[in-house]
Amino acid sequence: MVPLRFHAHVAGRFRCQLVLQSWRDIRVHLLEAVVTAEGGHAQLEFTTPAHLSVTQDIPLINESSQDWRLRGLVSGCGFYGPLVVYIRAGEKVCYPLTFRPTTQSIVTGRLSLLNDTDGTEHSFTLRGVGERSLPLDHVVLHCSVRQVTHSTLQVPNYSQHPLTCQVVSDLSIVSGPPTLDIKPGHTVPYTVSVSPWKRGKHTGTSFSLFLSLSLSLFLSLSLSPSLALSLSLCLSVSPSLSLSLSVSL
């Protein structure tokens, strides 16, 4: 038995030859040692409005002499990342981890990067905060007192389920179809009719859509005998969909 001692300063694959020689025999042994690094663990937190994406590039450095093949295992609603990443020896590659929440909520997840070359695993605990969504659009309508003005709103369904939306209004000057059906991943137009018939200021919630998608419309009207008025419409999605509408002369 020949005692051997091997000490590696970095992770990687090392090869060498061991030659045993005597006056009547020579034997050559090929030795290969695979050194793995200690697996790392970290925590990442993402914050973004609902339906908007935020991406964190995780730097990965291959200091070994072998090319790496890393498999990415991502869990948690709203987290996405590549399934496989290749890193050549001595190079640096970033793993893009994306968080895109569909609702206003807090979710947790996990990312595991498995190195098929040296057998190591780097894991990350994920926490994602989906905030109230930003406005999708801003529409300006020009209408006149005692005349009906129509506006078409594009109502999206970001979920994976069909939605049957019931529309409820507490403003007599705003009207539209009582229901709205939206297929998964589709956008359906909805026509709103505004018929200001007297001066004054009117406020209220115009729309409420049920089934995980809620649509609300806030309307503020300030009318005078003058015919011309400007109507400002703001559409936003927050765990669901909300509309903000203000009217000024």
Tab-separated table of C-alpha atoms in Angstrom:
chain	number	residue	atom	x	y	z
A	1	MET	CA	0.000	0.000	0.000
A	2	VAL	CA	1.315	3.383	-1.008
A	3	PRO	CA	0.056	6.314	1.116
A	4	LEU	CA	-1.092	9.343	-0.880
A	5	ARG	CA	-2.009	12.817	0.277
A	6	PHE	CA	-3.966	15.290	-1.822
A	7	HIS	CA	-4.873	18.843	-0.822
A	8	ALA	CA	-6.793	21.146	-3.198
A	9	HIS	CA	-7.132	24.876	-2.697
A	10	VAL	CA	-10.003	25.329	-5.158
A	11	ALA	CA	-12.863	23.221	-6.476
A	12	GLY	CA	-12.380	21.399	-9.760
A	13	ARG	CA	-11.205	18.224	-11.432
A	14	PHE	CA	-7.522	17.228	-11.111
A	15	ARG	CA	-5.695	14.477	-13.018
A	16	CYS	CA	-2.209	13.042	-12.638
A	17	GLN	CA	-0.107	9.915	-13.184
A	18	LEU	CA	1.370	7.759	-10.464
A	19	VAL	CA	4.334	5.676	-11.662
A	20	LEU	CA	5.498	2.699	-9.593
A	21	GLN	CA	8.790	1.299	-10.784
A	22	SER	CA	11.019	-1.577	-9.687
A	23	TRP	CA	13.989	-3.406	-11.268
A	24	ARG	CA	11.612	-5.823	-12.998
A	25	ASP	CA	8.245	-4.014	-13.297
A	26	ILE	CA	6.735	-0.624	-14.084
A	27	ARG	CA	3.153	0.267	-13.293
A	28	VAL	CA	1.373	3.521	-14.251
A	29	HIS	CA	-1.793	4.601	-12.466
A	30	LEU	CA	-4.025	7.408	-13.731
A	31	LEU	CA	-5.512	9.343	-10.846
A	32	GLU	CA	-8.429	11.773	-11.010
A	33	ALA	CA	-9.742	13.817	-8.099
A	34	VAL	CA	-12.981	15.811	-8.174
A	35	VAL	CA	-13.093	18.567	-5.567
A	36	THR	CA	-16.488	20.081	-4.791
A	37	ALA	CA	-17.067	23.438	-3.184
A	38	GLU	CA	-19.321	23.963	-0.209
A	39	GLY	CA	-22.892	24.688	-1.221
A	40	GLY	CA	-24.019	28.241	-0.589
A	41	HIS	CA	-27.330	29.621	0.665
A	42	ALA	CA	-28.702	33.137	0.377
A	43	GLN	CA	-31.973	35.043	0.553
A	44	LEU	CA	-33.443	37.246	-2.164
A	45	GLU	CA	-36.440	39.577	-1.946
A	46	PHE	CA	-38.355	41.055	-4.879
A	47	THR	CA	-40.855	43.918	-4.840
A	48	THR	CA	-42.814	44.984	-7.902
A	49	PRO	CA	-46.351	46.054	-8.852
A	50	ALA	CA	-48.703	43.305	-9.970
A	51	HIS	CA	-48.330	42.252	-13.622
A	52	LEU	CA	-44.906	43.902	-13.924
A	53	SER	CA	-41.642	41.944	-14.037
A	54	VAL	CA	-38.455	42.516	-12.082
A	55	THR	CA	-35.270	40.531	-12.823
A	56	GLN	CA	-32.283	39.888	-10.567
A	57	ASP	CA	-29.054	38.740	-12.232
A	58	ILE	CA	-27.233	36.276	-9.975
A	59	PRO	CA	-23.483	36.210	-10.823
A	60	LEU	CA	-21.915	32.755	-11.207
A	61	ILE	CA	-18.129	32.435	-11.559
A	62	ASN	CA	-16.414	29.261	-12.731
A	63	GLU	CA	-12.889	29.329	-11.296
A	64	SER	CA	-12.208	25.702	-12.161
A	65	SER	CA	-10.599	24.237	-15.276
A	66	GLN	CA	-13.782	22.420	-16.312
A	67	ASP	CA	-16.886	23.703	-18.045
A	68	TRP	CA	-19.997	23.732	-15.871
A	69	ARG	CA	-23.570	22.718	-16.561
A	70	LEU	CA	-25.998	24.118	-13.998
A	71	ARG	CA	-29.638	23.151	-13.668
A	72	GLY	CA	-32.024	25.722	-12.242
A	73	LEU	CA	-34.948	24.483	-10.150
A	74	VAL	CA	-37.385	27.295	-9.342
A	75	SER	CA	-40.446	27.022	-7.089
A	76	GLY	CA	-42.922	29.679	-6.014
A	77	CYS	CA	-45.788	31.366	-7.855
A	78	GLY	CA	-44.508	34.158	-10.093
A	79	PHE	CA	-40.798	33.178	-10.084
A	80	TYR	CA	-39.123	32.211	-13.378
A	81	GLY	CA	-35.618	31.303	-14.499
A	82	PRO	CA	-33.724	29.268	-17.139
A	83	LEU	CA	-33.710	25.495	-16.755
A	84	VAL	CA	-30.050	25.097	-17.765
A	85	VAL	CA	-27.040	27.450	-17.715
A	86	TYR	CA	-23.603	26.670	-19.163
A	87	ILE	CA	-20.454	28.321	-17.794
A	88	ARG	CA	-17.088	27.812	-19.422
A	89	ALA	CA	-13.947	27.435	-17.340
A	90	GLY	CA	-12.700	30.766	-16.041
A	91	GLU	CA	-15.795	32.681	-17.151
A	92	LYS	CA	-18.611	34.518	-15.392
A	93	VAL	CA	-22.300	34.122	-16.259
A	94	CYS	CA	-25.369	35.691	-14.668
A	95	TYR	CA	-28.467	33.634	-13.918
A	96	PRO	CA	-31.542	35.824	-14.598
A	97	LEU	CA	-34.232	35.227	-11.979
A	98	THR	CA	-37.542	36.961	-12.726
A	99	PHE	CA	-40.489	37.703	-10.462
A	100	ARG	CA	-43.831	38.663	-12.029
A	101	PRO	CA	-46.777	38.581	-9.609
A	102	THR	CA	-50.306	38.265	-10.935
A	103	THR	CA	-51.978	39.668	-7.826
A	104	GLN	CA	-51.268	41.968	-4.918
A	105	SER	CA	-49.804	39.426	-2.507
A	106	ILE	CA	-46.704	38.056	-0.764
A	107	VAL	CA	-45.287	34.755	-2.030
A	108	THR	CA	-42.293	32.634	-1.066
A	109	GLY	CA	-40.192	30.300	-3.184
A	110	ARG	CA	-36.850	28.645	-3.651
A	111	LEU	CA	-34.126	28.553	-6.294
A	112	SER	CA	-31.651	25.660	-6.457
A	113	LEU	CA	-28.688	25.733	-8.829
A	114	LEU	CA	-27.360	22.187	-9.237
A	115	ASN	CA	-23.876	21.811	-10.707
A	116	ASP	CA	-23.790	18.592	-12.726
A	117	THR	CA	-20.004	18.824	-13.098
A	118	ASP	CA	-18.860	18.962	-9.481
A	119	GLY	CA	-22.076	17.983	-7.717
A	120	THR	CA	-22.508	21.170	-5.689
A	121	GLU	CA	-25.770	22.957	-5.003
A	122	HIS	CA	-26.393	26.651	-4.377
A	123	SER	CA	-29.801	27.463	-2.944
A	124	PHE	CA	-31.696	30.720	-2.497
A	125	THR	CA	-34.738	31.451	-0.377
A	126	LEU	CA	-37.082	33.723	-2.338
A	127	ARG	CA	-39.642	36.232	-1.115
A	128	GLY	CA	-41.752	38.199	-3.546
A	129	VAL	CA	-43.999	41.147	-2.750
A	130	GLY	CA	-46.629	42.003	-5.334
A	131	GLU	CA	-47.763	45.574	-4.785
A	132	ARG	CA	-50.799	47.388	-6.119
A	133	SER	CA	-50.432	47.669	-9.864
A	134	LEU	CA	-49.641	50.830	-11.773
A	135	PRO	CA	-52.113	52.428	-14.211
A	136	LEU	CA	-52.340	50.665	-17.540
A	137	ASP	CA	-53.578	53.577	-19.560
A	138	HIS	CA	-54.784	57.169	-19.435
A	139	VAL	CA	-57.679	58.210	-21.635
A	140	VAL	CA	-59.115	61.714	-22.060
A	141	LEU	CA	-62.717	62.101	-23.234
A	142	HIS	CA	-64.311	65.329	-24.411
A	143	CYS	CA	-68.052	65.406	-23.912
A	144	SER	CA	-70.883	67.876	-23.498
A	145	VAL	CA	-73.570	68.311	-20.863
A	146	ARG	CA	-76.873	66.594	-21.776
A	147	GLN	CA	-75.148	64.502	-24.425
A	148	VAL	CA	-74.069	60.849	-24.214
A	149	THR	CA	-70.353	60.075	-24.648
A	150	HIS	CA	-69.129	56.530	-25.218
A	151	SER	CA	-65.691	55.205	-24.280
A	152	THR	CA	-64.300	51.711	-24.864
A	153	LEU	CA	-62.124	50.249	-22.097
A	154	GLN	CA	-59.852	47.236	-22.673
A	155	VAL	CA	-60.281	44.869	-19.711
A	156	PRO	CA	-57.598	42.120	-19.511
A	157	ASN	CA	-57.733	38.743	-17.801
A	158	TYR	CA	-54.209	37.826	-16.647
A	159	SER	CA	-55.335	34.695	-14.833
A	160	GLN	CA	-55.529	31.123	-16.147
A	161	HIS	CA	-59.255	30.881	-15.509
A	162	PRO	CA	-62.264	32.337	-17.352
A	163	LEU	CA	-63.904	35.297	-15.649
A	164	THR	CA	-67.568	36.246	-15.634
A	165	CYS	CA	-67.646	39.803	-14.366
A	166	GLN	CA	-70.743	41.450	-12.953
A	167	VAL	CA	-70.736	45.202	-13.419
A	168	VAL	CA	-72.380	47.343	-10.728
A	169	SER	CA	-72.723	51.122	-10.830
A	170	ASP	CA	-73.906	53.617	-8.217
A	171	LEU	CA	-73.680	56.607	-10.602
A	172	SER	CA	-76.771	57.375	-12.630
A	173	ILE	CA	-74.782	59.199	-15.342
A	174	VAL	CA	-72.508	56.196	-16.067
A	175	SER	CA	-73.878	53.036	-17.673
A	176	GLY	CA	-72.806	49.942	-19.601
A	177	PRO	CA	-73.514	46.213	-20.082
A	178	PRO	CA	-74.302	44.436	-16.781
A	179	THR	CA	-71.836	41.556	-17.310
A	180	LEU	CA	-68.541	40.881	-19.059
A	181	ASP	CA	-67.030	37.480	-19.943
A	182	ILE	CA	-63.254	37.219	-20.399
A	183	LYS	CA	-61.349	34.115	-21.470
A	184	PRO	CA	-57.989	33.279	-19.838
A	185	GLY	CA	-55.218	35.445	-21.235
A	186	HIS	CA	-57.609	37.537	-23.324
A	187	THR	CA	-58.572	41.209	-23.350
A	188	VAL	CA	-62.205	42.212	-23.930
A	189	PRO	CA	-63.507	45.688	-24.785
A	190	TYR	CA	-66.089	47.219	-22.473
A	191	THR	CA	-68.082	50.279	-23.529
A	192	VAL	CA	-68.883	52.913	-20.912
A	193	SER	CA	-71.530	55.549	-21.552
A	194	VAL	CA	-71.309	58.893	-19.740
A	195	SER	CA	-74.326	61.213	-19.907
A	196	PRO	CA	-73.872	64.298	-17.683
A	197	TRP	CA	-77.206	66.094	-17.513
A	198	LYS	CA	-76.757	68.779	-14.858
A	199	ARG	CA	-74.149	70.852	-13.131
A	200	GLY	CA	-72.588	69.802	-9.841
A	201	LYS	CA	-70.103	67.301	-8.496
A	202	HIS	CA	-70.771	63.547	-8.540
A	203	THR	CA	-68.574	60.929	-6.902
A	204	GLY	CA	-68.951	57.207	-6.516
A	205	THR	CA	-67.717	53.741	-7.444
A	206	SER	CA	-68.812	52.846	-10.913
A	207	PHE	CA	-67.713	49.246	-11.493
A	208	SER	CA	-67.103	46.123	-9.435
A	209	LEU	CA	-66.068	42.893	-11.156
A	210	PHE	CA	-66.241	39.668	-9.190
A	211	LEU	CA	-64.198	36.421	-9.311
A	212	SER	CA	-60.614	37.247	-8.346
A	213	LEU	CA	-60.713	40.249	-10.702
A	214	SER	CA	-62.211	43.436	-9.330
A	215	LEU	CA	-62.774	46.492	-11.447
A	216	SER	CA	-63.587	49.770	-9.777
A	217	LEU	CA	-64.194	53.152	-11.344
A	218	PHE	CA	-64.060	56.362	-9.358
A	219	LEU	CA	-65.916	59.207	-11.036
A	220	SER	CA	-65.788	62.823	-9.987
A	221	LEU	CA	-67.866	65.262	-12.042
A	222	SER	CA	-67.946	69.024	-11.795
A	223	LEU	CA	-70.397	70.489	-14.291
A	224	SER	CA	-71.618	73.988	-15.108
A	225	PRO	CA	-73.923	75.432	-17.777
A	226	SER	CA	-70.903	75.378	-20.071
A	227	LEU	CA	-71.121	72.507	-22.553
A	228	ALA	CA	-67.484	71.547	-22.902
A	229	LEU	CA	-65.890	69.355	-20.250
A	230	SER	CA	-62.798	67.147	-20.064
A	231	LEU	CA	-62.992	63.626	-18.688
A	232	SER	CA	-59.786	61.949	-17.529
A	233	LEU	CA	-59.764	58.170	-17.322
A	234	CYS	CA	-57.073	56.079	-15.607
A	235	LEU	CA	-57.059	52.287	-15.880
A	236	SER	CA	-54.989	50.177	-13.500
A	237	VAL	CA	-54.696	46.554	-12.441
A	238	SER	CA	-54.209	45.659	-8.829
A	239	PRO	CA	-54.729	42.313	-7.465
A	240	SER	CA	-57.262	42.824	-10.060
A	241	LEU	CA	-58.356	45.738	-12.155
A	242	SER	CA	-59.326	49.215	-11.029
A	243	LEU	CA	-60.341	52.369	-12.830
A	244	SER	CA	-60.007	55.935	-11.679
A	245	LEU	CA	-62.060	58.575	-13.459
A	246	SER	CA	-62.095	62.308	-12.836
A	247	VAL	CA	-63.924	65.010	-14.727
A	248	SER	CA	-63.190	68.711	-14.677
A	249	LEU	CA	-64.340	71.689	-16.704
